[in-house]
Coordinates of C-alpha atoms in Angstrom, one line a residue:
Chain R
M1 CA 0.0 0.0 0.0
S2 CA 1.4 3.5 -0.8
E3 CA 2.5 5.6 2.1
R4 CA 0.3 8.5 0.9
R5 CA -2.9 6.6 1.6
I6 CA -1.9 5.1 4.9
S7 CA -1.1 8.4 6.7
Q8 CA -3.0 11.1 4.9
L9 CA -6.7 11.7 4.4
P10 CA -7.1 12.2 0.6
D11 CA -7.8 15.8 -0.4
E12 CA -11.0 15.0 -2.1
I13 CA -12.6 13.8 1.2
G14 CA -14.3 16.4 3.4
R15 CA -13.3 19.4 1.2
D16 CA -16.1 21.6 2.6
L17 CA -15.5 20.8 6.2
H18 CA -14.5 23.3 8.8
P19 CA -10.7 23.1 9.1
A20 CA -10.9 22.2 12.8
E21 CA -13.2 19.3 12.2
R22 CA -11.3 18.2 9.2
A23 CA -8.2 18.1 11.3
E24 CA -9.9 15.7 13.6
L25 CA -10.9 13.4 10.8
V26 CA -7.4 13.5 9.4
D27 CA -6.4 12.2 12.8
V28 CA -8.9 9.4 12.8
W29 CA -7.9 8.4 9.3
A30 CA -4.3 8.2 10.3
R31 CA -5.0 6.1 13.3
L32 CA -6.8 3.4 11.4
G33 CA -4.1 0.8 11.4
E34 CA -3.7 -2.3 9.2
P35 CA -7.1 -3.6 8.4
S36 CA -8.2 -6.5 10.5
T37 CA -8.5 -9.4 8.2
T38 CA -8.8 -13.2 8.1
R39 CA -6.4 -16.0 7.4
M40 CA -6.7 -17.1 3.8
R41 CA -5.3 -19.8 1.6
D42 CA -2.4 -18.8 -0.8
D43 CA -2.9 -17.7 -4.3
S44 CA -1.6 -20.8 -6.0
Q45 CA -4.1 -23.0 -4.2
A46 CA -6.9 -20.6 -5.0
W47 CA -5.8 -20.4 -8.6
E48 CA -5.9 -24.2 -9.0
D49 CA -9.3 -24.2 -7.4
L50 CA -10.5 -21.4 -9.8
Q51 CA -9.4 -23.4 -12.8
R52 CA -11.3 -26.4 -11.6
R53 CA -14.4 -24.3 -11.1
I54 CA -14.1 -22.8 -14.5
A55 CA -13.6 -26.2 -16.2
H56 CA -16.7 -27.5 -14.5
G57 CA -18.6 -24.6 -15.8
K58 CA -20.4 -23.5 -12.7
A59 CA -19.6 -21.9 -9.3
A60 CA -19.0 -24.4 -6.6
R61 CA -21.1 -24.7 -3.5
P62 CA -19.5 -23.5 -0.3
H63 CA -19.7 -26.7 1.7
L64 CA -18.1 -29.0 -0.8
G65 CA -14.4 -29.8 -0.1
R66 CA -12.9 -26.9 -1.9
R67 CA -9.7 -26.8 0.0
F68 CA -8.7 -30.3 -1.1
V69 CA -7.8 -31.9 -4.4
L70 CA -10.9 -33.9 -5.1
P71 CA -11.2 -36.6 -7.7
P72 CA -13.8 -36.1 -10.4
R73 CA -17.4 -36.3 -9.3
R74 CA -18.4 -40.0 -9.2
L75 CA -16.5 -42.3 -7.0
I76 CA -17.9 -45.8 -6.5
A77 CA -16.1 -48.2 -4.3
I78 CA -17.1 -51.8 -5.2
A79 CA -15.0 -53.4 -2.5
I80 CA -16.3 -53.4 1.0
A81 CA -13.2 -52.0 2.7
A82 CA -12.1 -49.7 -0.1
S83 CA -9.8 -46.8 0.4
V84 CA -8.4 -44.7 -2.4
L85 CA -5.2 -42.8 -2.2
I86 CA -5.1 -39.6 -4.1
A87 CA -1.9 -37.7 -4.4
A88 CA -1.5 -34.5 -6.2
S89 CA 2.0 -33.5 -7.2
I90 CA 2.7 -30.0 -8.4
A91 CA 4.6 -29.9 -11.7
M92 CA 7.6 -27.7 -12.0
L93 CA 6.5 -25.6 -14.9
G94 CA 3.4 -23.5 -15.1
N95 CA 0.1 -24.6 -13.6
T96 CA 0.1 -28.2 -14.8
R97 CA -0.5 -30.8 -12.2
S98 CA -0.9 -34.6 -12.2
T99 CA -3.5 -36.5 -10.4
V100 CA -2.6 -40.0 -9.2
I101 CA -5.2 -42.5 -8.2
T102 CA -4.4 -45.8 -6.6
A103 CA -6.7 -48.7 -5.7
E104 CA -5.4 -50.3 -2.6
P105 CA -4.9 -54.0 -2.3
G106 CA -8.3 -55.6 -1.7
A107 CA -10.1 -52.7 -3.3
I108 CA -11.7 -52.3 -6.7
T109 CA -12.7 -48.7 -7.4
E110 CA -14.2 -46.6 -10.1
H111 CA -13.4 -43.1 -11.1
R112 CA -14.5 -40.5 -13.5
L113 CA -11.9 -38.7 -15.5
P114 CA -12.1 -35.0 -16.3
D115 CA -13.5 -35.7 -19.8
G116 CA -16.4 -37.8 -18.5
S117 CA -14.6 -41.1 -19.2
S118 CA -14.6 -43.6 -16.4
V119 CA -12.0 -46.1 -15.2
L120 CA -12.4 -49.2 -13.0
L121 CA -9.2 -49.8 -11.1
N122 CA -8.2 -53.3 -10.0
S123 CA -6.5 -53.8 -6.6
G124 CA -3.0 -52.4 -6.3
S125 CA -3.3 -50.5 -9.6
R126 CA -2.4 -46.9 -10.2
I127 CA -3.2 -44.4 -12.9
E128 CA -1.8 -40.9 -13.4
Y129 CA -3.0 -38.1 -15.6
R130 CA -2.7 -34.4 -16.0
S131 CA -5.4 -32.8 -14.0
R132 CA -8.4 -31.7 -16.0
F133 CA -6.7 -32.8 -19.2
H134 CA -5.9 -29.1 -19.3
R135 CA -2.7 -27.0 -19.1
G136 CA -3.9 -23.9 -17.4
L137 CA -7.1 -22.9 -19.1
V138 CA -6.2 -24.5 -22.4
A139 CA -7.1 -28.1 -23.3
E140 CA -4.4 -30.6 -24.0
R141 CA -4.3 -32.1 -27.5
R142 CA -4.9 -35.6 -26.3
R143 CA -6.4 -37.2 -23.2
E144 CA -3.5 -39.2 -21.6
V145 CA -3.5 -41.6 -18.8
R146 CA -0.6 -43.6 -17.5
L147 CA -1.4 -47.0 -16.0
H148 CA 0.5 -49.4 -13.8
G149 CA -1.7 -52.4 -13.0
E150 CA -5.1 -53.2 -14.4
A151 CA -8.1 -51.1 -15.3
I152 CA -11.1 -51.0 -17.6
F153 CA -11.6 -47.8 -19.4
D154 CA -15.0 -46.5 -20.6
V155 CA -14.0 -43.7 -22.9
A156 CA -16.3 -40.8 -23.4
A157 CA -16.7 -39.7 -27.0
G158 CA -14.7 -36.6 -27.9
H159 CA -12.6 -34.9 -30.5
R160 CA -9.4 -35.7 -28.7
T161 CA -7.8 -39.1 -28.8
F162 CA -7.8 -41.0 -25.5
V163 CA -4.5 -42.5 -24.8
V164 CA -3.5 -45.1 -22.2
E165 CA 0.2 -45.5 -21.6
T166 CA 1.9 -48.4 -19.9
L167 CA 5.5 -49.3 -19.6
H168 CA 5.4 -51.4 -22.7
A169 CA 2.5 -50.1 -24.8
R170 CA 0.4 -47.2 -25.8
V171 CA -3.3 -47.7 -26.4
T172 CA -5.2 -45.1 -28.5
V173 CA -8.9 -45.1 -28.3
E174 CA -12.0 -43.6 -29.8
G175 CA -15.2 -44.2 -27.8
T176 CA -14.7 -47.7 -26.4
R177 CA -14.5 -50.1 -23.5
F178 CA -11.4 -52.1 -23.0
N179 CA -9.3 -53.8 -20.4
V180 CA -5.6 -53.0 -20.0
R181 CA -3.4 -55.1 -17.8
S182 CA 0.2 -54.2 -17.2
W183 CA 2.3 -55.3 -14.2
T184 CA 6.0 -55.3 -13.5
G185 CA 7.6 -57.7 -11.0
A186 CA 8.9 -61.3 -11.4
H187 CA 6.0 -62.8 -13.3
D188 CA 3.5 -61.9 -16.0
V189 CA 5.5 -58.8 -17.0
G190 CA 4.0 -57.1 -20.0
T191 CA 0.8 -55.4 -21.2
S192 CA -2.4 -57.1 -22.3
V193 CA -5.2 -55.2 -23.8
T194 CA -8.6 -56.8 -24.2
L195 CA -11.3 -55.1 -26.2
L196 CA -14.7 -55.2 -24.7
S197 CA -16.5 -52.9 -27.1
G198 CA -15.6 -50.3 -29.8
R199 CA -12.2 -50.1 -31.4
V200 CA -8.7 -49.9 -29.9
R201 CA -5.3 -49.6 -31.4
V202 CA -2.3 -50.9 -29.5
H203 CA 1.2 -49.7 -30.3
A204 CA 4.3 -51.7 -29.3
P205 CA 7.8 -50.3 -28.7
D206 CA 9.1 -51.9 -31.8
G207 CA 6.6 -49.9 -33.9
S208 CA 4.1 -52.7 -34.6
V209 CA 0.4 -51.9 -34.2
A210 CA -2.6 -54.1 -33.5
L211 CA -6.1 -53.1 -34.2
L212 CA -8.6 -54.7 -31.9
E213 CA -12.1 -54.7 -33.4
R214 CA -14.0 -57.6 -32.1
P215 CA -15.0 -57.9 -28.5
G216 CA -12.7 -60.4 -26.9
D217 CA -9.7 -59.5 -29.1
V218 CA -6.6 -59.4 -27.0
S219 CA -3.2 -58.1 -27.8
R220 CA -0.3 -59.1 -25.6
I221 CA 3.1 -57.5 -25.4
D222 CA 5.6 -59.3 -23.2
A223 CA 8.3 -57.2 -21.7
D224 CA 11.1 -59.3 -23.2
R225 CA 9.5 -59.7 -26.7
E226 CA 8.3 -56.2 -27.3
S227 CA 6.2 -57.1 -30.3
I228 CA 2.5 -57.9 -30.3
E229 CA 0.9 -61.3 -29.9
R230 CA -2.8 -61.6 -30.7
L231 CA -5.2 -63.8 -28.9
S232 CA -8.9 -64.1 -28.3
V233 CA -10.8 -64.6 -25.1
E234 CA -14.4 -64.6 -23.9
I235 CA -15.5 -61.2 -22.7
D236 CA -16.8 -62.6 -19.4
R237 CA -13.4 -63.7 -18.5
A238 CA -11.7 -60.4 -19.3
D239 CA -13.9 -58.4 -17.0
A240 CA -14.7 -61.0 -14.3
W241 CA -12.7 -59.0 -11.8
T242 CA -15.2 -56.2 -12.0
R243 CA -17.7 -58.7 -10.5
R244 CA -15.1 -59.6 -7.9
G245 CA -14.4 -62.8 -9.8
F246 CA -10.9 -64.2 -10.3
V247 CA -9.9 -65.4 -13.8
M248 CA -6.4 -66.1 -15.0
E249 CA -5.9 -68.1 -18.2
D250 CA -2.7 -70.0 -18.7
A251 CA -0.7 -67.9 -16.4
P252 CA 2.4 -68.6 -14.3
I253 CA 1.6 -69.6 -10.7
G254 CA 3.7 -66.7 -9.5
A255 CA 1.5 -64.3 -11.4
I256 CA -1.7 -65.9 -10.1
L257 CA -0.4 -65.7 -6.5
D258 CA 0.6 -62.0 -7.0
E259 CA -2.9 -61.2 -8.3
L260 CA -4.5 -63.1 -5.5
A261 CA -2.4 -61.2 -2.9
R262 CA -3.4 -57.9 -4.4
R263 CA -7.0 -58.7 -4.7
H264 CA -7.4 -59.9 -1.2
A265 CA -4.9 -57.7 0.5
V266 CA -2.9 -60.6 1.9
T267 CA 0.8 -61.7 1.7
I268 CA 1.3 -65.0 0.0
E269 CA 4.7 -66.6 0.6
T270 CA 6.0 -69.7 -1.1
A271 CA 8.6 -72.2 -0.1
A272 CA 11.7 -72.2 -2.3
N273 CA 10.9 -75.5 -4.1
V274 CA 7.5 -74.3 -5.3
D275 CA 7.6 -73.9 -9.1
L276 CA 6.3 -70.4 -9.7
A277 CA 6.8 -70.6 -13.5
A278 CA 4.5 -73.5 -14.0
R279 CA 1.3 -72.4 -15.8
M280 CA -2.3 -73.0 -15.0
S281 CA -5.7 -71.5 -15.4
V282 CA -8.3 -70.5 -12.8
F283 CA -11.8 -69.4 -13.4
Y284 CA -14.1 -67.9 -10.8
N285 CA -16.7 -65.9 -12.4
S286 CA -17.9 -64.1 -9.3
D287 CA -16.9 -63.5 -5.8
A288 CA -14.5 -66.2 -4.6
D289 CA -12.9 -66.7 -1.2
V290 CA -9.1 -66.6 -1.2
R291 CA -9.0 -69.9 0.8
T292 CA -11.1 -71.6 -1.8
I293 CA -8.8 -70.4 -4.6
L294 CA -5.7 -71.5 -2.7
Q295 CA -7.2 -74.8 -2.0
D296 CA -7.9 -75.4 -5.7
I297 CA -4.4 -74.3 -6.7
S298 CA -2.9 -76.5 -4.0
L299 CA -4.9 -79.5 -5.1
A300 CA -4.0 -79.0 -8.8
R301 CA -0.3 -78.5 -8.1
G302 CA 0.3 -80.9 -5.2
L303 CA 0.9 -78.2 -2.7
T304 CA -0.3 -77.4 0.8
F305 CA -1.0 -74.0 2.3
S306 CA -1.2 -72.7 5.8
R307 CA -2.1 -69.4 7.5
T308 CA 0.6 -67.0 8.6
S309 CA 0.2 -63.8 10.6
V310 CA 0.2 -61.7 7.4
G311 CA -1.5 -64.1 5.0
F312 CA -0.6 -67.6 3.7
L313 CA 2.3 -69.9 3.0
L314 CA 2.4 -72.4 0.1
E315 CA 4.7 -75.4 0.3
T316 CA 5.1 -78.6 -1.6
G317 CA 2.8 -81.2 -0.1
Chain C
M1 CA 0.1 -11.7 5.3
Q2 CA -0.8 -8.9 2.8
S3 CA -0.9 -9.3 -0.9
N4 CA 2.5 -10.2 -2.4
A5 CA 1.6 -8.2 -5.5
A6 CA 3.1 -4.9 -6.5
S7 CA 1.3 -1.7 -5.6
D8 CA -1.5 -0.8 -7.9
E9 CA 0.6 1.8 -9.7
A10 CA 2.8 -1.0 -11.1
V11 CA -0.2 -2.9 -12.6
D12 CA -1.7 -1.5 -15.7
F13 CA -5.4 -2.4 -15.3
T14 CA -6.4 -0.9 -18.7
A15 CA -3.9 -3.1 -20.5
L16 CA -5.0 -6.1 -18.5
S17 CA -8.6 -5.3 -19.3
A18 CA -8.0 -5.3 -23.0
R19 CA -6.0 -8.5 -22.8
L20 CA -8.7 -10.2 -20.7
K21 CA -11.2 -9.3 -23.3
E22 CA -9.1 -11.1 -25.8
S23 CA -9.2 -14.2 -23.5
D24 CA -5.6 -13.9 -22.5
P25 CA -5.2 -16.4 -19.6
T26 CA -2.0 -14.8 -18.4
A27 CA -3.7 -11.5 -18.0
F28 CA -6.4 -13.3 -16.0
E29 CA -3.9 -14.9 -13.7
V30 CA -2.0 -11.7 -13.2
L31 CA -5.3 -10.0 -12.2
F32 CA -6.2 -12.8 -9.9
R33 CA -2.9 -12.9 -8.1
H34 CA -2.9 -9.2 -7.8
L35 CA -6.4 -8.5 -6.5
R36 CA -7.7 -11.8 -5.0
R37 CA -6.4 -11.3 -1.5
R38 CA -7.6 -7.7 -1.2
L39 CA -11.0 -8.8 -2.5
V40 CA -11.2 -11.6 0.1
A41 CA -10.2 -9.2 2.8
F42 CA -12.9 -6.7 1.7
V43 CA -15.6 -9.3 1.4
W44 CA -14.6 -10.7 4.8
A45 CA -15.1 -7.3 6.3
L46 CA -18.7 -7.5 5.1
V47 CA -19.6 -11.1 5.8
R48 CA -17.2 -12.1 8.6
D49 CA -16.8 -15.6 7.4
A50 CA -13.5 -16.7 5.9
D51 CA -14.9 -19.6 3.9
V52 CA -17.7 -17.6 2.5
A53 CA -15.4 -14.7 1.6
D54 CA -13.1 -17.1 -0.2
D55 CA -16.0 -18.7 -2.1
I56 CA -17.5 -15.4 -3.1
V57 CA -14.3 -14.1 -4.6
Q58 CA -13.8 -17.3 -6.5
D59 CA -17.3 -16.9 -7.9
V60 CA -16.4 -13.4 -8.9
F61 CA -13.5 -14.5 -10.9
V62 CA -15.4 -17.4 -12.5
E63 CA -18.0 -14.8 -13.5
L64 CA -15.4 -12.4 -14.8
W65 CA -13.9 -15.1 -17.0
A66 CA -17.3 -16.1 -18.3
G67 CA -18.2 -12.6 -19.2
R68 CA -14.8 -11.4 -20.3
K69 CA -15.8 -10.5 -23.8
R70 CA -18.3 -8.1 -22.5
I71 CA -15.7 -6.1 -20.5
D72 CA -15.7 -2.4 -21.2
A73 CA -11.9 -1.7 -21.4
D74 CA -12.5 2.0 -20.7
R75 CA -14.1 1.5 -17.3
S76 CA -12.3 0.6 -14.1
L77 CA -11.7 -3.2 -13.9
K78 CA -11.0 -2.8 -10.2
A79 CA -14.3 -1.1 -9.6
L80 CA -16.1 -3.9 -11.5
L81 CA -14.5 -6.6 -9.4
Y82 CA -15.3 -4.8 -6.1
R83 CA -18.8 -4.2 -7.3
M84 CA -19.3 -7.8 -8.1
A85 CA -17.8 -8.9 -4.8
R86 CA -19.8 -6.4 -2.8
N87 CA -23.1 -7.4 -4.5
R88 CA -22.5 -11.1 -3.8
A89 CA -21.6 -10.4 -0.2
Y90 CA -24.9 -8.6 0.3
N91 CA -26.8 -11.3 -1.5
H92 CA -25.2 -13.8 0.9
L93 CA -26.1 -11.8 3.9
R94 CA -29.7 -11.4 2.7
D95 CA -30.1 -15.1 2.0
R96 CA -28.7 -16.1 5.3
K97 CA -31.0 -15.1 8.1
T98 CA -29.9 -11.7 9.4
R99 CA -30.4 -12.8 12.9
R100 CA -26.9 -14.4 12.9
A101 CA -25.3 -11.2 11.7
K102 CA -26.8 -9.3 14.6
G103 CA -25.5 -12.0 16.9
D104 CA -22.0 -11.3 15.6
M105 CA -22.4 -7.6 16.3
I106 CA -23.5 -8.2 19.8
R107 CA -20.5 -10.3 20.6
T108 CA -18.2 -7.7 19.2
E109 CA -19.8 -5.0 21.3
M110 CA -19.5 -6.9 24.5
R111 CA -15.8 -7.5 23.8
L112 CA -15.4 -3.9 23.2
L113 CA -17.0 -2.9 26.5
T114 CA -14.8 -5.3 28.4
T115 CA -11.7 -3.7 26.8
S116 CA -12.7 -0.1 27.7
N117 CA -13.7 -1.0 31.3
G118 CA -10.6 -3.0 31.9
H119 CA -8.4 -0.3 30.5
E120 CA -6.6 1.5 33.3
A121 CA -3.4 2.9 31.9
A122 CA -3.1 5.7 29.4
L123 CA -4.1 5.1 25.9
D124 CA -2.1 2.5 24.0
A125 CA -1.8 3.4 20.4
E126 CA -1.9 -0.1 19.1
M127 CA -4.9 -1.1 21.1
L128 CA -6.6 1.9 19.9
G129 CA -5.9 1.0 16.3
E130 CA -7.5 -2.3 16.9
A131 CA -10.5 -0.8 18.5
L132 CA -10.9 1.6 15.7
N133 CA -10.8 -1.2 13.2
R134 CA -13.6 -3.0 15.1
W135 CA -15.7 0.1 15.1
L136 CA -15.2 0.5 11.5
L137 CA -16.5 -2.9 10.8
E138 CA -19.6 -2.1 12.9
L139 CA -20.5 1.1 11.0
P140 CA -23.7 1.2 9.0
E141 CA -23.1 -0.6 5.8
R142 CA -22.8 2.2 3.3
R143 CA -20.5 4.3 5.5
R144 CA -18.4 1.3 6.3
D145 CA -18.1 0.2 2.7
A146 CA -17.2 3.6 1.4
L147 CA -14.5 4.0 4.1
L148 CA -13.1 0.5 3.5
L149 CA -12.9 1.0 -0.2
S150 CA -11.2 4.3 0.2
R151 CA -8.9 3.6 3.1
Y152 CA -7.9 0.1 2.4
E153 CA -8.7 -0.7 -1.2
E154 CA -7.3 2.5 -2.6
L155 CA -10.3 3.2 -4.8
S156 CA -11.0 6.7 -6.1
H157 CA -14.3 8.4 -5.4
A158 CA -15.3 7.7 -9.0
E159 CA -14.4 4.0 -8.6
I160 CA -16.2 3.7 -5.3
A161 CA -19.2 5.4 -6.9
R162 CA -19.2 2.7 -9.5
V163 CA -18.9 -0.1 -6.9
M164 CA -21.7 1.2 -4.8
D165 CA -23.9 2.5 -7.5
I166 CA -24.1 6.0 -6.0
S167 CA -22.8 9.4 -7.0
P168 CA -19.2 10.5 -6.1
R169 CA -20.7 13.3 -4.0
T170 CA -22.5 10.7 -1.9
V171 CA -19.4 8.6 -1.6
N172 CA -17.8 11.7 0.0
N173 CA -20.7 12.1 2.4
H174 CA -20.5 8.5 3.5
I175 CA -16.8 8.6 4.2
V176 CA -17.1 11.8 6.1
R177 CA -19.9 10.5 8.2
A178 CA -18.0 7.3 8.8
L179 CA -15.0 9.2 10.0
R180 CA -17.2 11.4 12.2
E181 CA -18.8 8.4 13.8
L182 CA -15.4 6.9 14.5
N183 CA -14.2 10.2 15.9
E184 CA -17.2 10.2 18.3
R185 CA -16.4 6.7 19.5
L186 CA -12.8 7.6 19.9
T187 CA -13.7 10.6 22.0
R188 CA -16.0 8.5 24.3
Y189 CA -13.3 5.8 24.5
K190 CA -10.7 8.3 25.6
A191 CA -13.1 9.8 28.2
T192 CA -13.9 6.4 29.8
A193 CA -10.3 5.4 29.8
Q194 CA -9.1 8.4 31.7
P195 CA -8.7 7.8 35.4

């Protein structure tokens, strides 16, 4: 604030007053100290909130959590004990910021993306995208989401291409529903894309592209092979996890146990002589108990399992 | 924690106005970072609720952006924003039952009485400054607003006239009356404080 204002009554005020009275008012004016005010959030936070309000096209209501970074409107937790971790990280340049959404082990959660698309996240999975699909007040050229884990995307129609990026593949989409599975770790490393409806193009690091057009079309990119393998599956099996089912087709035991552990939020240990590379298939179309599944696996592979303080232990029988 | 922006002299509101009309998002952000805190402080003086004040100012900027093409670059952008903020503040007070506002007033008065009665020593300039500020917030609306806008928001008579939808002459009258009232309270305060 300029010095002039703080100490001196502006000339234009009280011009017609008697000098003596005006002198008193000059005194009062000077005595008015710093205005009492309230604590308020900083400009950058407020700016982020403002962009959010503008993007949503209407003024927010006072009682909604405006001081926190909220995920887009609809959030449906399918799992009973679901909790979603949302971390916002502020990018170095400009006003861009990423939203990270994680489904905790044991949880299956659904989220709406800024463009109206929705994504179902399987246990232990994580997606990251630039908030609002905007940079500042300007829309990005494409809608991009990075995925680690497994998710089903229901992509809203729009001019901009919808892109899902995993460590091994890039999936471009126009108005479609598809399952993307991409894990790192010891087993089952690579990306699988299953088309549920619509059309999807999968791009591999080596430049090859697969077009998925029929529901059930699968493209698989293994981490070591880097080119695309095509398969076909029944739709019911690809999205069984959304009904809390458990389906894994011709997968290494290690991968099956990893998935089981994530889905049920338990730790599954194995004795050294258990062959984790051996392949098998399991089909549970709807909610299946972890013990039931372990029992079946043990029977099929000649193993035994026992309870531990943190989950289960599998050993050769 | 005052605004970290430069003084108003350093900001060219006319240029910002023109750029805003052209949908320049940087101009919008500069304006926001420069004026937001002052606007919140002003609205807070009216509504006395930090959350509501924040919301109202956010709404003002949403509205400003929505109507940016209609901005008259020749007229004071500052005045426009304060006008929008003030109108919304009064809408809020009207929608909310006024009983609550009166309750706030009563509490403030009681606090004030305690201060003067407990005051034994000679006048303390700082305490007086605080007291004056409280009395300012308790002034009748028009007098208070005119004084706030002049004293703390550095608006000219012409700009205040635009904010409050009155003539510059009336602005002057409100400010003078506000100062007179504060002067009276100050005199009474001094009188009761003397041993």
